[in-house]
Short mmCIF file of C-alpha atoms and ligand atoms in Angstrom, two decimals:
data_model
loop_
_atom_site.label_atom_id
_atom_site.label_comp_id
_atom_site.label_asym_id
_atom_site.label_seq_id
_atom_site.Cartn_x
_atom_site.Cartn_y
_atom_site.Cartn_z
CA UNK A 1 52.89 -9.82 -16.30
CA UNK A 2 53.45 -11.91 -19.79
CA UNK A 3 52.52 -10.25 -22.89
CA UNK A 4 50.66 -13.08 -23.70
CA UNK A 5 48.34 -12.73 -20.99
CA UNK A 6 48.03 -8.94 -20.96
CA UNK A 7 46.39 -9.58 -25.09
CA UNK A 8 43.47 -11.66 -24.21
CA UNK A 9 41.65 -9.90 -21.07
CA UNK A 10 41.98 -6.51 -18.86
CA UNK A 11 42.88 -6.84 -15.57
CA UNK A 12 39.48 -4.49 -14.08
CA UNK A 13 41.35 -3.22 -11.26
CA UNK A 14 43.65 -1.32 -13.90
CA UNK A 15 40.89 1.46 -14.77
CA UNK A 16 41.50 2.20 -11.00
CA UNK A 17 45.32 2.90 -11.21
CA UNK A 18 45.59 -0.04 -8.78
CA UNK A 19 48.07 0.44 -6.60
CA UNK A 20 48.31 -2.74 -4.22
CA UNK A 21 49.62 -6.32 -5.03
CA UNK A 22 47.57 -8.69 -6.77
CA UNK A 23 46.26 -11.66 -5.32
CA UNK A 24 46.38 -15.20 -6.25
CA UNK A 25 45.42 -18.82 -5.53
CA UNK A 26 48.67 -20.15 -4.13
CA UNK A 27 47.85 -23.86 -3.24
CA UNK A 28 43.73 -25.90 -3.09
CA UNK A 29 42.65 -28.86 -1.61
CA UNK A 30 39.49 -31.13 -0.82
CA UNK A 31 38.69 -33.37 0.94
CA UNK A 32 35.42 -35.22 1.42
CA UNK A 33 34.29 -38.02 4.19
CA UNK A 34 34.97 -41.96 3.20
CA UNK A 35 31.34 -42.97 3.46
CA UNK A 36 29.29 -42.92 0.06
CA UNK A 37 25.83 -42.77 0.07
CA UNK A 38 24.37 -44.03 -3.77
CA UNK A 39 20.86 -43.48 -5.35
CA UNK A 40 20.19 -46.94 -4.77
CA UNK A 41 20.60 -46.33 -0.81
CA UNK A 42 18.38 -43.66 -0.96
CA UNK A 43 15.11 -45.39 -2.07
CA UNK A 44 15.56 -47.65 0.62
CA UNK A 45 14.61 -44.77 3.08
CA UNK A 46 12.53 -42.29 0.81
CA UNK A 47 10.10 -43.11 -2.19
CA UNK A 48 12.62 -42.21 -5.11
CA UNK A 49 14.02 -44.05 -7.62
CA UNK A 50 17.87 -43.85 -9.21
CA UNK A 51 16.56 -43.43 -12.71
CA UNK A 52 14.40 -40.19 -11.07
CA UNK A 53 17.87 -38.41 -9.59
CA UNK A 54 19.78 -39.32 -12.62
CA UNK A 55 17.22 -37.65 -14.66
CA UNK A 56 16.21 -34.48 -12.58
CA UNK A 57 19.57 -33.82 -10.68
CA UNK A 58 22.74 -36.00 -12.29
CA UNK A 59 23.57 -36.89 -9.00
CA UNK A 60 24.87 -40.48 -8.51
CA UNK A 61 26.00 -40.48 -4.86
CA UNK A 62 27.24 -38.39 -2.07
CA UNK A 63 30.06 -38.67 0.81
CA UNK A 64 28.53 -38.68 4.51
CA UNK A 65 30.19 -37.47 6.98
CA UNK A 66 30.80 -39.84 10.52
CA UNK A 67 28.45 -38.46 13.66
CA UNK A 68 31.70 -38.17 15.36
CA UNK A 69 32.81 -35.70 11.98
CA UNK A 70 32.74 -32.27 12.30
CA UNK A 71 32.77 -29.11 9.52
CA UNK A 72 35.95 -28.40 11.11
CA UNK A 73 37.32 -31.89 10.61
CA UNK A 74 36.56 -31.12 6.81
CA UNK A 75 37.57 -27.91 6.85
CA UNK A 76 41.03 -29.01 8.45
CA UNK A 77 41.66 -31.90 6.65
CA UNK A 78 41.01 -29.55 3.26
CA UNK A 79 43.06 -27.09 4.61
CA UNK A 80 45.90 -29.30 5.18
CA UNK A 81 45.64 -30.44 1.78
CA UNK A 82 45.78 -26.70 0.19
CA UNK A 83 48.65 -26.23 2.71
CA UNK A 84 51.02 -28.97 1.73
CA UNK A 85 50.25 -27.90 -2.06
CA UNK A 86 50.78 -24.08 -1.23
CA UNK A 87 54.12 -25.43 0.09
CA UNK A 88 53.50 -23.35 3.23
CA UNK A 89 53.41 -24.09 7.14
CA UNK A 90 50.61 -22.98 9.49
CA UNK A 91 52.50 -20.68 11.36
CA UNK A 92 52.72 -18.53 8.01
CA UNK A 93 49.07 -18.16 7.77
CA UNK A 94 47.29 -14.65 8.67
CA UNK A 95 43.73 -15.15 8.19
CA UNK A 96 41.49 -17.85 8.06
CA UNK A 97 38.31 -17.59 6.61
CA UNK A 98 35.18 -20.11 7.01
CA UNK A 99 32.32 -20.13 4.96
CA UNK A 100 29.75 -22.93 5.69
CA UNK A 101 26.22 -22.83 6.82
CA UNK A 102 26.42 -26.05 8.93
CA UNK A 103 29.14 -24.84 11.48
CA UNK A 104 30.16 -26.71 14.21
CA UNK A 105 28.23 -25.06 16.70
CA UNK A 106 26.61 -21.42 16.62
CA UNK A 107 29.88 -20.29 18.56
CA UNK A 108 32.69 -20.55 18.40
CA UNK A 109 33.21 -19.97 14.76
CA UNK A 110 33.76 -22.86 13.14
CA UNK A 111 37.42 -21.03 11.96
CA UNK A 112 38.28 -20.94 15.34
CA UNK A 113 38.03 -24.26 15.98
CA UNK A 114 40.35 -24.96 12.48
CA UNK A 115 42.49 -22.34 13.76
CA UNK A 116 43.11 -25.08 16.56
CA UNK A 117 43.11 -27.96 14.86
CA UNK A 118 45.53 -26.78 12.07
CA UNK A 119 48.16 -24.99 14.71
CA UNK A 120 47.90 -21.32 12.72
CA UNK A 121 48.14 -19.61 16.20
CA UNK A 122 49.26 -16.62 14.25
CA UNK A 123 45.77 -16.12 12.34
CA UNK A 124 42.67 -14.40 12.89
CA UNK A 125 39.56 -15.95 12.19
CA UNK A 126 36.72 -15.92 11.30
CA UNK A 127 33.18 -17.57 9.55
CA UNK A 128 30.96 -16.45 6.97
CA UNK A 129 27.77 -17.16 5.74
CA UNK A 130 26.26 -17.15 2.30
CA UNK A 131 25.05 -20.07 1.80
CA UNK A 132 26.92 -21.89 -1.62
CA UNK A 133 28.09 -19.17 -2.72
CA UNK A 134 30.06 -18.54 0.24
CA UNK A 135 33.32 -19.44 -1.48
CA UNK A 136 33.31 -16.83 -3.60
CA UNK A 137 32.49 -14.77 -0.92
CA UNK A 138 35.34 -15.77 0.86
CA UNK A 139 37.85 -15.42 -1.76
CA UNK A 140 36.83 -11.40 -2.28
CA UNK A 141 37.02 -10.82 1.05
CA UNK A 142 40.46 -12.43 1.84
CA UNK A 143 41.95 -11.10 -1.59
CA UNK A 144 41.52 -7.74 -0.19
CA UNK A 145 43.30 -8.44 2.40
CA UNK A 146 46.28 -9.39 0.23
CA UNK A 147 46.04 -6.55 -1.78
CA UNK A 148 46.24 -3.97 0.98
CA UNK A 149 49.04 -5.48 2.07
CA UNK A 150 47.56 -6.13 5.63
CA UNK A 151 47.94 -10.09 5.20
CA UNK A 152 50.49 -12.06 3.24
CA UNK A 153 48.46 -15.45 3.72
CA UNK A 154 44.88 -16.00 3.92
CA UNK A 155 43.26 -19.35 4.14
CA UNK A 156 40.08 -19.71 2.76
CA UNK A 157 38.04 -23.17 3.26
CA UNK A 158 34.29 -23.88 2.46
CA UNK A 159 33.25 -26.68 4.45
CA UNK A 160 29.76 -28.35 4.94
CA UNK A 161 28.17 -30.94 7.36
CA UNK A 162 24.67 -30.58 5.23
CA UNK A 163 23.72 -34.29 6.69
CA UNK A 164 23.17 -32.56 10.17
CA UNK A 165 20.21 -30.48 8.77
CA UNK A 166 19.04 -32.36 5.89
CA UNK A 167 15.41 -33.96 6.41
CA UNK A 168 16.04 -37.64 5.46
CA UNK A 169 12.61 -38.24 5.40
CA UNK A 170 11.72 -34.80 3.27
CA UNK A 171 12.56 -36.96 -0.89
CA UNK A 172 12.28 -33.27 -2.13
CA UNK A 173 15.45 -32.55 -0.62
CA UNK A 174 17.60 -35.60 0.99
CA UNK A 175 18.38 -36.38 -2.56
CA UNK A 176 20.14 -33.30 -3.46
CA UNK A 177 23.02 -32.93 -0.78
CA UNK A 178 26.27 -34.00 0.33
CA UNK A 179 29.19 -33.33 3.20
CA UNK A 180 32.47 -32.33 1.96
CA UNK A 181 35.16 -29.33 2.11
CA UNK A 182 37.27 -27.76 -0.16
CA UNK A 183 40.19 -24.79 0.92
CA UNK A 184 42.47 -22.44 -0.79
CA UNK A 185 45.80 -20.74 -0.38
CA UNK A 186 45.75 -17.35 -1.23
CA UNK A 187 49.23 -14.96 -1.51
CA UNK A 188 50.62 -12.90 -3.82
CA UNK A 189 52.45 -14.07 -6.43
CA UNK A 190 54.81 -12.06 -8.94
CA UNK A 191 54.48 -12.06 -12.28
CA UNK A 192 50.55 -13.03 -11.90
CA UNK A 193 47.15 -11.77 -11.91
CA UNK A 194 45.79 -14.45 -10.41
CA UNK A 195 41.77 -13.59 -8.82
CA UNK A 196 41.04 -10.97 -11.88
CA UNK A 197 37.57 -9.76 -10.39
CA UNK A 198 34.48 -11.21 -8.06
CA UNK A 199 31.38 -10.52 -8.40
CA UNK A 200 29.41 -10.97 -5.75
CA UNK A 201 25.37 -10.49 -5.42
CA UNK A 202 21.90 -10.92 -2.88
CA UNK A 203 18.64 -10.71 -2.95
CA UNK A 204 16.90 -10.96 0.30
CA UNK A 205 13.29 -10.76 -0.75
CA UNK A 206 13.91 -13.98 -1.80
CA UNK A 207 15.07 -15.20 1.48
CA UNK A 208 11.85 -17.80 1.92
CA UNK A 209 12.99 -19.95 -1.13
CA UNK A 210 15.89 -22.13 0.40
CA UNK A 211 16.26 -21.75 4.82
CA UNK A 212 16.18 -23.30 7.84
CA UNK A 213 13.35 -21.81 10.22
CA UNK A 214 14.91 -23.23 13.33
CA UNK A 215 18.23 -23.12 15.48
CA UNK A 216 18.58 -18.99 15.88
CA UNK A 217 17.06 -15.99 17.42
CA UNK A 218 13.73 -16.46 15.20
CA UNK A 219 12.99 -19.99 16.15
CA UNK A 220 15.33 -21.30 18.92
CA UNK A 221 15.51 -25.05 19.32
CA UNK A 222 12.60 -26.06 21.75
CA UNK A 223 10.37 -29.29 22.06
CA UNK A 224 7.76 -27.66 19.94
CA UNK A 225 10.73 -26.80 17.07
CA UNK A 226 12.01 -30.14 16.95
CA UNK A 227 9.37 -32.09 16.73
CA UNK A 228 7.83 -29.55 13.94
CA UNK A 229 11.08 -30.28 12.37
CA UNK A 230 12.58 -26.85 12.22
CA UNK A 231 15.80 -27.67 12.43
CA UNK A 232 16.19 -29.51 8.40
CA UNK A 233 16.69 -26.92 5.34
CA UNK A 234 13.56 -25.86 3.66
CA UNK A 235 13.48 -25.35 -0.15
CA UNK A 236 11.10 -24.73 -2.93
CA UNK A 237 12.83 -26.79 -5.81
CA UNK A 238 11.69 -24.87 -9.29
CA UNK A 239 11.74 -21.50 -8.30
CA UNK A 240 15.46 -21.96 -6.68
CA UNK A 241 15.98 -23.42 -10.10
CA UNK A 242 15.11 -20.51 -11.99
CA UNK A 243 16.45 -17.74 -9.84
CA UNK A 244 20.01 -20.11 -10.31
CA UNK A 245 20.33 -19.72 -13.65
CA UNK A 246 18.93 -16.60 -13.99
CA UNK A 247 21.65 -15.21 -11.22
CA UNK A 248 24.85 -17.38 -12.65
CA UNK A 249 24.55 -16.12 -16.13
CA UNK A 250 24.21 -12.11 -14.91
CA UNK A 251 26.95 -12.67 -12.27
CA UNK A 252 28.98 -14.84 -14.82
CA UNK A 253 28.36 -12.15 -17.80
CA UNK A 254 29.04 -9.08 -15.48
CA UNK A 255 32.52 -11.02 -14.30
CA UNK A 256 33.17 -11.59 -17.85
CA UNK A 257 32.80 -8.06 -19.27
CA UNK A 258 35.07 -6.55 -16.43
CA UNK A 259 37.70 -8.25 -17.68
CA UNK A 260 36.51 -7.89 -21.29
CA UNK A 261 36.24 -10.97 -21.82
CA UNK A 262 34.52 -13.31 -24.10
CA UNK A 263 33.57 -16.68 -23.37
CA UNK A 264 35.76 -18.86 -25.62
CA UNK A 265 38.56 -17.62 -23.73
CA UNK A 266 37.81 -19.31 -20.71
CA UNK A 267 39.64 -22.77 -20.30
CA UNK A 268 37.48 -24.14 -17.30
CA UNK A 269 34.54 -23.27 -16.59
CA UNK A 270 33.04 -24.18 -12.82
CA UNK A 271 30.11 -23.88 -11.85
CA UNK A 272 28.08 -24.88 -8.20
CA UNK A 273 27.70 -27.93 -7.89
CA UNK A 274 23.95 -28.25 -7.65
CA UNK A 275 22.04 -29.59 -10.49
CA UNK A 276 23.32 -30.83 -13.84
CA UNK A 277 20.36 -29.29 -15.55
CA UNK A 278 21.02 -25.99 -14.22
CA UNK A 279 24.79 -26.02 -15.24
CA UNK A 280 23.75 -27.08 -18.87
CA UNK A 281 21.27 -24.24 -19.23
CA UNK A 282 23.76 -21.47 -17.50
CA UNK A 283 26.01 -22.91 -19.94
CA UNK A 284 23.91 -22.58 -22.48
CA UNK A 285 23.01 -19.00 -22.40
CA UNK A 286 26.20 -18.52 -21.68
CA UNK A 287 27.85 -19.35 -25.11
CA UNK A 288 29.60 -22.00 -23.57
CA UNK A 289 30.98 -25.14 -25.05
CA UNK A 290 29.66 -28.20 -23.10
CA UNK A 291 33.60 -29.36 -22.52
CA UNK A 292 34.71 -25.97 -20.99
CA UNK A 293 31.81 -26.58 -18.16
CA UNK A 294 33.94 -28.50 -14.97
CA UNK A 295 31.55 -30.88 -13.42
CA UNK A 296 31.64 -33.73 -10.52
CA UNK A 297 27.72 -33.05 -8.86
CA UNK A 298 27.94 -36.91 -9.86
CA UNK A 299 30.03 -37.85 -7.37
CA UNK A 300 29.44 -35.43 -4.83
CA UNK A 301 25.72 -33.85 -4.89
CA UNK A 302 25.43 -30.34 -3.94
CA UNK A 303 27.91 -29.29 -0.90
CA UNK A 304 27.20 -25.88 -0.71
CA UNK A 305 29.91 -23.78 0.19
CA UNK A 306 32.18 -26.25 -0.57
CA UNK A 307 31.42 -27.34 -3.43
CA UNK A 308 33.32 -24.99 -6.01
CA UNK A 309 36.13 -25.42 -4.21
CA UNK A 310 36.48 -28.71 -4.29
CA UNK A 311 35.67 -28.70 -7.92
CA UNK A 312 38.47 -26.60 -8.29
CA UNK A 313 41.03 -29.05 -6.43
CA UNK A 314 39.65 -31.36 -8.91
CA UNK A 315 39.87 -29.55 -12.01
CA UNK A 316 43.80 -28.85 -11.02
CA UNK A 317 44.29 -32.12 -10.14
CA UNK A 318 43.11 -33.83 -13.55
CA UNK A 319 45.19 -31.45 -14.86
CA UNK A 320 41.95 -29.88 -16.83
CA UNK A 321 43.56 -26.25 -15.35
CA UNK A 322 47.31 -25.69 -15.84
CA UNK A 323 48.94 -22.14 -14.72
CA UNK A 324 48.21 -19.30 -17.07
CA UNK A 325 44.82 -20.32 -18.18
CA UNK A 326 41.84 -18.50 -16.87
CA UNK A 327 38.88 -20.00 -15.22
CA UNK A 328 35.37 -19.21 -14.34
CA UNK A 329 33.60 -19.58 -11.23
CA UNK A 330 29.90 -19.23 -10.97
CA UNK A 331 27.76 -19.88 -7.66
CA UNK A 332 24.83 -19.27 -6.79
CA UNK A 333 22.83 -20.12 -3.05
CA UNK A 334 20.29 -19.39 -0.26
CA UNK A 335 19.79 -15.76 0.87
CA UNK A 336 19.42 -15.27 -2.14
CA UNK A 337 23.09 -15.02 -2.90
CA UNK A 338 24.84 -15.33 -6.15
CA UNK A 339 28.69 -14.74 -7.31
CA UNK A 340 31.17 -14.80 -9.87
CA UNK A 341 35.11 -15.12 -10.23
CA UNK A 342 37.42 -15.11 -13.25
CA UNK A 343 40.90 -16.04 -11.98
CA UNK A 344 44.30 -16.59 -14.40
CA UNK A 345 45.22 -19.98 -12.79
N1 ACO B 401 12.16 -38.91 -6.07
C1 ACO B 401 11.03 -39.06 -6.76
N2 ACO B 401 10.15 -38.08 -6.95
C2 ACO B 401 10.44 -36.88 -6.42
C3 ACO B 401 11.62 -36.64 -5.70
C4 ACO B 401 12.49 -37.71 -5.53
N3 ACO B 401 13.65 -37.60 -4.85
N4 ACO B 401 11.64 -35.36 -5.32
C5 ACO B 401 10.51 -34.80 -5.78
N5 ACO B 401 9.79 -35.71 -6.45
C6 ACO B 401 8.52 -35.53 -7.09
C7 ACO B 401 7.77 -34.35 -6.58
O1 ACO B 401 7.07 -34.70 -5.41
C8 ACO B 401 6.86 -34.03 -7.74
O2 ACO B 401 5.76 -34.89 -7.65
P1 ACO B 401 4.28 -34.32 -7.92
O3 ACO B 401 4.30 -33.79 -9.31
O4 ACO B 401 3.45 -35.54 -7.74
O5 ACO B 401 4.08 -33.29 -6.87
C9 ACO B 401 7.66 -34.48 -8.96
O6 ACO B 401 8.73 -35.29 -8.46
C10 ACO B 401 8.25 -33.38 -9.80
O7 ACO B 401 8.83 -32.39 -9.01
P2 ACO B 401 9.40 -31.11 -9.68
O8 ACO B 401 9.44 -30.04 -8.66
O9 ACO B 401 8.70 -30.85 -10.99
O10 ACO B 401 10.85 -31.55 -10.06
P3 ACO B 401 11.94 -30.67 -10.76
O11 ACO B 401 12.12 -31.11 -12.14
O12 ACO B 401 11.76 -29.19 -10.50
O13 ACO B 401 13.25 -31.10 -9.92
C11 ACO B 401 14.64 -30.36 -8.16
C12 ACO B 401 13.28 -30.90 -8.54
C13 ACO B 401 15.68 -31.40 -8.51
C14 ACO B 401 14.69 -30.08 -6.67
C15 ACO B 401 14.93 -29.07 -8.95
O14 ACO B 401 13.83 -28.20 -8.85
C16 ACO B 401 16.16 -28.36 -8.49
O15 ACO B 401 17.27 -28.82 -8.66
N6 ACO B 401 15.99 -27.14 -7.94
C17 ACO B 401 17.13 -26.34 -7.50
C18 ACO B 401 17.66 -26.89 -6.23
C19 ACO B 401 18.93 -26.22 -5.83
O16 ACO B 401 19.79 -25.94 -6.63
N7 ACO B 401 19.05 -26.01 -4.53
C20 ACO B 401 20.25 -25.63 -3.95
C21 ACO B 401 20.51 -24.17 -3.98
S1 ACO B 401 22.04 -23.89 -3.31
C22 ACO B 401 22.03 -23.67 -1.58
O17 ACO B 401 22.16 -22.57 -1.12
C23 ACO B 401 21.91 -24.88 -0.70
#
């Protein structure tokens, strides 16, 4: 622990006489698919405009997976990348944790099938579901199995194929998404905090804002579902959009005052991926200084699970995150589901 570090937050789990090892983020990596799908190819198949997604979302284009592309292809190819920069092999990992809502197919778990692809024979695996914030999700859950001491590696990838259930006839929503995966390393390390605190947070009642009625127990695929088009996400736009913001900045300002923390200290802050406008106002009411706030929704759109992770990779890889500093995560996603992380990088 460096006595610079200890001065400008509190690690929370102190107040608990924490006993176990810390956890941290030993190696990240994206990847997303090679086709790119702009504004300008969108109004060819829906009645939109680039000047209107510009405007509402900040979204320029998104990367579309191949039919013969997988979430596991993502997820692998991600993984590999957080592999090779976590300097570690596959037999070495323990765990590996999916979180995506577009899995591969209902079962196996789409982890299972990385588990394959990757060679990890050694892990256990697993998926998980919480929509886009199901990164953050996944990086509580595997921390604590680092901390315990039951794992020493965990591999934790968000991955999305939102194509395969996006209505590309529905303008309210084809415009907002995108395929791509993002994965993390996570191991002990000495002399390192490394994932401070998560907070993580639902809200079922609002469960009819952002779904997909068709595909499981409720609503399994049929003639009748198909052609009522069950099986494409659902979502009603400006009430997601207020429920986001409202959710980042109470998950964001609970993560903060764990670690007693105050804003300004934050190097890099990243936020889902979803809508510029809703990253500006969390921002915002955050106290936030528009160039701490990490964002790349241009490039991408919104990729769900995946998308603060590949932010992440990102934000390392410009070199906008060097070791030491500390960086926010906010999320927020269907369910309702919401989630914040402050990590010393
Ligand atoms: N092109 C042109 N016009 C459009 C388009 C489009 N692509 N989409 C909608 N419109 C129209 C609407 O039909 C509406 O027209 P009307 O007034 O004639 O009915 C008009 O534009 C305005 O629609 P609004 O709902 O006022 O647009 P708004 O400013 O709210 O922006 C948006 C819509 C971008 C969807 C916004 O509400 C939003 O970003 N919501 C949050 C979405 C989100 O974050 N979802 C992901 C959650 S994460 C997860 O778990 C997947």
């Amino acid at each position: 622990m460096s006595s610079s570090t200890t001065q400008i937050f509190k690690n929370p789990r102190a107040k608990h006489n924490f006993q176990g090892r810390t956890c941290s983020i030993a190696g990240v990596g994206s990847y997303v698919p090679a086709k790119i799908v702009t504004n300008a190819d969108l109004a060819k198949i829906v009645d939109t405009s680039d000047e209107w997604i510009t405007t509402r979302t900040g979204i320029k284009e998104r990367h579309v997976a191949a039919e013969n592309e997988f979430t596991s292809d993502l997820g692998t190819a991600a993984a590999q990348a957080a592999m090779k920069k976590a300097g570690i092999t596959a037999d070495q990992i323990d765990l590996i944790i999916v979180a995506t809502i577009t899995p591969d197919m209902p079962f196996p778990s789409t982890a299972c099938l990385v588990q394959r692809k990757i060679g990890a024979r050694r892990a256990a695996a697993f998926d998980l579901e919480a929509a886009c914030s199901g990164f953050i999700y996944a990086l509580e859950i595997g921390q604590q199995f680092i901390m315990s001491r039951t794992y020493d590696t965990v591999l934790v990838i968000g991955a999305e194929k939102l194509s395969s259930i996006t209505d590309w006839t529905d303008r309210n929503t084809c415009v907002l998404f995108g395929d791509g995966a993002g994965a993390a390393i996570l191991q002990s390390r000495e002399n390192a905090h490394g994932l401070l605190t998560a907070v993580m947070g639902a809200d079922g009642e609002k469960a009819d804002l952002l779904f997909m009625p068709g595909g499981g127990s409720r609503c399994p695929a049929s003639a009748e579902s198909v052609n009522s088009r069950m099986h494409y996400l659902r979502m009603e736009g400006k009430e997601t959009f207020k429920n986001a913001v409202q959710a980042m900045q109470t998950a964001a300002e609970e993560a903060l005052r764990r670690c007693e923390l105050d804003i300004s200290r934050i190097k890099c802050i990243i936020p889902h991926q979803a809508n510029r406008r809703i990253i500006d106002a969390v921002g915002e009411r955050l106290g936030a200084k528009p160039e701490q706030l990490f964002v790349n929704l241009d490039k991408y759109g919104n990729t769900s699970a995946a998308s603060v992770a590949i932010a992440l990779d990102e934000a390392v890889e410009s070199g906008r995150v060097q070791r030491g500093d500390l960086i926010l995560l906010v999320v927020f996603g269907a369910g309702l589901t919401w989630g914040a992380a402050v990590i010393e990088w």
